[in-house]
JSON list of C-alpha atoms in Angstrom, two decimals:
[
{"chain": "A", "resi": 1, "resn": "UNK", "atom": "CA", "xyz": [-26.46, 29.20, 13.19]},
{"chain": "A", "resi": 2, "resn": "UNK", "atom": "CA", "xyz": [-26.42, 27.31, 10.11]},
{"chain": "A", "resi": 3, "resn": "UNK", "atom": "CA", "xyz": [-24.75, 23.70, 9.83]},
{"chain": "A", "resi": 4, "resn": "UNK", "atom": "CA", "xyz": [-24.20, 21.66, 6.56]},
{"chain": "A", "resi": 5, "resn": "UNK", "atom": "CA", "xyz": [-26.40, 18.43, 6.65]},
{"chain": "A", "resi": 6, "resn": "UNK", "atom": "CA", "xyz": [-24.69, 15.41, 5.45]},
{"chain": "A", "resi": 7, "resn": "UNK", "atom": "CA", "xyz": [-24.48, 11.81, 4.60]},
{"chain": "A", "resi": 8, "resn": "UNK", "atom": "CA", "xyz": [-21.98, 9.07, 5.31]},
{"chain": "A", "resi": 9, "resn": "UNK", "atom": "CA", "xyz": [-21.07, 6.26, 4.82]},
{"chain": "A", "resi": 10, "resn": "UNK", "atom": "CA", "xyz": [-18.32, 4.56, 7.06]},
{"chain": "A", "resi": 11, "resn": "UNK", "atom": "CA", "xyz": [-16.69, 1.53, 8.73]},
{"chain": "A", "resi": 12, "resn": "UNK", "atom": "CA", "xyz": [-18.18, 1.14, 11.79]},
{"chain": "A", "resi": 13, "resn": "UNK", "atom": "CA", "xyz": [-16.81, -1.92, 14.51]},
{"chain": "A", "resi": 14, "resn": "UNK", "atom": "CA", "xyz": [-19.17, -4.15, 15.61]},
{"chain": "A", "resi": 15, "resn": "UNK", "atom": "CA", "xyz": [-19.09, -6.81, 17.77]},
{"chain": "A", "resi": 16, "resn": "UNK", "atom": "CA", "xyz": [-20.61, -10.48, 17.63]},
{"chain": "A", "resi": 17, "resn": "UNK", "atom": "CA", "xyz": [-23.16, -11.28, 19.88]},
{"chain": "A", "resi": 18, "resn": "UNK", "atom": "CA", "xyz": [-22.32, -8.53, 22.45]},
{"chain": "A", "resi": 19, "resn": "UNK", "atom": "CA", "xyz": [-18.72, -9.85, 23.09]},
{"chain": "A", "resi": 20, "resn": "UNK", "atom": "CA", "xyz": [-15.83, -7.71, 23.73]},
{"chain": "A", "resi": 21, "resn": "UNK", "atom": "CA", "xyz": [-13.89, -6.40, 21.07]},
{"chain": "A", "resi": 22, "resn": "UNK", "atom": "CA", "xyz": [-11.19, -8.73, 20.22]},
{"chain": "A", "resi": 23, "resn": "UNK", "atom": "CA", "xyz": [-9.19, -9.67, 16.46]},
{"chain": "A", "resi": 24, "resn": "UNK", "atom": "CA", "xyz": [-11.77, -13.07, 16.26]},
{"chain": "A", "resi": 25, "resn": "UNK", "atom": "CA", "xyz": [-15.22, -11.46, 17.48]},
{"chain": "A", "resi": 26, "resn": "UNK", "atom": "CA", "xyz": [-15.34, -8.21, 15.41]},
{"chain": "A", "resi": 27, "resn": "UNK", "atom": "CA", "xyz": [-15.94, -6.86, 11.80]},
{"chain": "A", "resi": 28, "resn": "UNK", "atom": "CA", "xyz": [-16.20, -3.22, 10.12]},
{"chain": "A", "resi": 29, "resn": "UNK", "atom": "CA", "xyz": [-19.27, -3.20, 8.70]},
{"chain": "A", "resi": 30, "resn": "UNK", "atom": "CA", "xyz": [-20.58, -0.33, 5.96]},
{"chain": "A", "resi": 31, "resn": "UNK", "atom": "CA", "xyz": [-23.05, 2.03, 8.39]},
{"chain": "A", "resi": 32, "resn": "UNK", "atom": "CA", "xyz": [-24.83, 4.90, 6.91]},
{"chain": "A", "resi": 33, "resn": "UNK", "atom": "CA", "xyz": [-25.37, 7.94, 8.74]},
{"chain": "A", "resi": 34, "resn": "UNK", "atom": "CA", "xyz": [-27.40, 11.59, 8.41]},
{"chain": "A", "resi": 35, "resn": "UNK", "atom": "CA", "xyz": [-26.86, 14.52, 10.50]},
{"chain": "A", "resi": 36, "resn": "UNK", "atom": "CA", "xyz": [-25.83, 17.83, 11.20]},
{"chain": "A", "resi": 37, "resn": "UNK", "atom": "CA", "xyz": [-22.40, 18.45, 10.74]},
{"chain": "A", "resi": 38, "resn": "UNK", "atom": "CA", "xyz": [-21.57, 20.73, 14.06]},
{"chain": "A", "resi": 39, "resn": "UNK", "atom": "CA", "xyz": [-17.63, 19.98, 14.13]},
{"chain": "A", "resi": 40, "resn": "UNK", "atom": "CA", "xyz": [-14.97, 18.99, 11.88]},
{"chain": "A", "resi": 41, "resn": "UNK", "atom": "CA", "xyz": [-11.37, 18.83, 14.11]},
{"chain": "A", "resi": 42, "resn": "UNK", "atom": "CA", "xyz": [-8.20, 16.06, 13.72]},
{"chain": "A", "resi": 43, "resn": "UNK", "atom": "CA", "xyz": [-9.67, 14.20, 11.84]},
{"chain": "A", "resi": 44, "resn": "UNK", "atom": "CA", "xyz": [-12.89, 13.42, 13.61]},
{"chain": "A", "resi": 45, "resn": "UNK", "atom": "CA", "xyz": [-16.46, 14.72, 12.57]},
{"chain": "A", "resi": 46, "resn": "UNK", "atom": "CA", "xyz": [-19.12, 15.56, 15.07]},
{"chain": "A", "resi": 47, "resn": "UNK", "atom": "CA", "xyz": [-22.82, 14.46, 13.97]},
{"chain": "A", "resi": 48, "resn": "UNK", "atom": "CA", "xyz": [-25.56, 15.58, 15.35]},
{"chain": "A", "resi": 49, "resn": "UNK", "atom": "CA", "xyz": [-28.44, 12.85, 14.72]},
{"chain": "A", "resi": 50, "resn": "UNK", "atom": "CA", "xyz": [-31.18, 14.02, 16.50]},
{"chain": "A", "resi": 51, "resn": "UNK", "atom": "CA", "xyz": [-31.98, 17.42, 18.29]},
{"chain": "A", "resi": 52, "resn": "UNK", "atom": "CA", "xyz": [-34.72, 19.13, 19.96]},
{"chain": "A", "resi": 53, "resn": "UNK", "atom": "CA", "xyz": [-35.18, 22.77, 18.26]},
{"chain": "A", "resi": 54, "resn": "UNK", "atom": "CA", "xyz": [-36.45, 24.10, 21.57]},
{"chain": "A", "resi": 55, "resn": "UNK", "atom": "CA", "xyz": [-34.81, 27.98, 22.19]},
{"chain": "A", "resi": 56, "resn": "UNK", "atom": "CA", "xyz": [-34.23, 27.56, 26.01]},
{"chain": "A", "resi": 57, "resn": "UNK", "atom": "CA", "xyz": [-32.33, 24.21, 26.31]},
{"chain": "A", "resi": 58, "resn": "UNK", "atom": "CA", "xyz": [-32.11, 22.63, 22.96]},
{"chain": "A", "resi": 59, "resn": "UNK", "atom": "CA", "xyz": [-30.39, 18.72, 23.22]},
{"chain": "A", "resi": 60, "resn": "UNK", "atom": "CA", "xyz": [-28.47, 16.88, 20.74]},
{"chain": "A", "resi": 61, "resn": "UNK", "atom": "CA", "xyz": [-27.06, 13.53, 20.44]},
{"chain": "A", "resi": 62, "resn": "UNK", "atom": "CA", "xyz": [-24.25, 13.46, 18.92]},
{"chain": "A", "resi": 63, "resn": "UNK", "atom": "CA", "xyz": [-22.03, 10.69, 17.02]},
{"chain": "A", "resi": 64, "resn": "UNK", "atom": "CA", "xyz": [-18.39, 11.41, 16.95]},
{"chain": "A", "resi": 65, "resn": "UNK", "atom": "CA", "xyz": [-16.87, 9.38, 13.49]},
{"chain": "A", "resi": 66, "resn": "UNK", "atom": "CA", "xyz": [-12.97, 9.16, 12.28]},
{"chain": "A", "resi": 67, "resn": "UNK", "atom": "CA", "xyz": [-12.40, 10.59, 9.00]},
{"chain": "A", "resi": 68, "resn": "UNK", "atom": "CA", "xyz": [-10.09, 7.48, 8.23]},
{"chain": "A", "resi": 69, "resn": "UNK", "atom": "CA", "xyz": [-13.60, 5.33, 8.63]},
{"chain": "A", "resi": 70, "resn": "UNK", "atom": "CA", "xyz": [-15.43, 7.42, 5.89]},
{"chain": "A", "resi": 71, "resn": "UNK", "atom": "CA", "xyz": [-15.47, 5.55, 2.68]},
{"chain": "A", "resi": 72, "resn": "UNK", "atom": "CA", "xyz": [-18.64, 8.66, 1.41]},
{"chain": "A", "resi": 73, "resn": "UNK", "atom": "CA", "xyz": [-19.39, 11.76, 2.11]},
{"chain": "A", "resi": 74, "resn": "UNK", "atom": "CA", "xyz": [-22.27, 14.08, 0.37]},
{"chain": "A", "resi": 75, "resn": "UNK", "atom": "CA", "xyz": [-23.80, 17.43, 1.18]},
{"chain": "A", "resi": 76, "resn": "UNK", "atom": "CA", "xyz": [-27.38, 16.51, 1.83]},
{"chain": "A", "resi": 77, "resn": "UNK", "atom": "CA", "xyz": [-28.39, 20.82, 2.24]},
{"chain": "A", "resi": 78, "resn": "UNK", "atom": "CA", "xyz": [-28.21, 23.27, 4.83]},
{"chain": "A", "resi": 79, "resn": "UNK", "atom": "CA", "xyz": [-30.07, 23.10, 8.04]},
{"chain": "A", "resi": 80, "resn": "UNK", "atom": "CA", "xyz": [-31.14, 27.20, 9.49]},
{"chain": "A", "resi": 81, "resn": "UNK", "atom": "CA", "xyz": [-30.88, 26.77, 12.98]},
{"chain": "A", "resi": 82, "resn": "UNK", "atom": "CA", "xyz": [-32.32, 30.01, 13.73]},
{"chain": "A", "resi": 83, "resn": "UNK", "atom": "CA", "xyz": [-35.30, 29.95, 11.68]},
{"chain": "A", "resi": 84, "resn": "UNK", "atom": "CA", "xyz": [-35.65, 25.89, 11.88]},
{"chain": "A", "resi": 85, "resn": "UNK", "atom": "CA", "xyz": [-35.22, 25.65, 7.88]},
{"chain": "A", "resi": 86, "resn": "UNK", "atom": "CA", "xyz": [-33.57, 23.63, 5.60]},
{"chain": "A", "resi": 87, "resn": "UNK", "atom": "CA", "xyz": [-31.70, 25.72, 3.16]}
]
């Protein structure tokens, strides 16, 4: 399988000093992030931003970001998942 490897920049929510969410203790802050595109769906895309190339179980972690947040997006290249490559 091939996936498109990608940059982007978004709005991400972050809390002050670990409290909860709430209109006072939060801001959307610019957060950059590289990975593997692996789904695109309703306006959500799937990241995957770290992964284990190993042919019997490989493991990803994945990052799941709104569209709405994205204020960049670039094609970074093309990662072969088949022949661990980048395209």
């Amino acid at each position: 399988m091939k996936y498109d490897i990608i940059l982007v920049v978004w709005n991400d929510a972050l809390s002050f000093d670990g409290e909860e969410f709430r209109k006072e203790t939060f801001s959307l802050c610019p957060t950059v992030q590289v990975g593997l595109l692996t789904k695109e769906d309703n306006g959500i895309l799937q990241l995957c931003y770290g992964f284990s190339t190993d042919v019997v179980s490989p493991e990803c972690d994945y990052i799941n970001i709104p569209s709405s947040l994205i204020t960049y997006r670039k094609k970074l290249g093309v990662f072969d998942f088949d022949t661990r490559s980048v395209l």
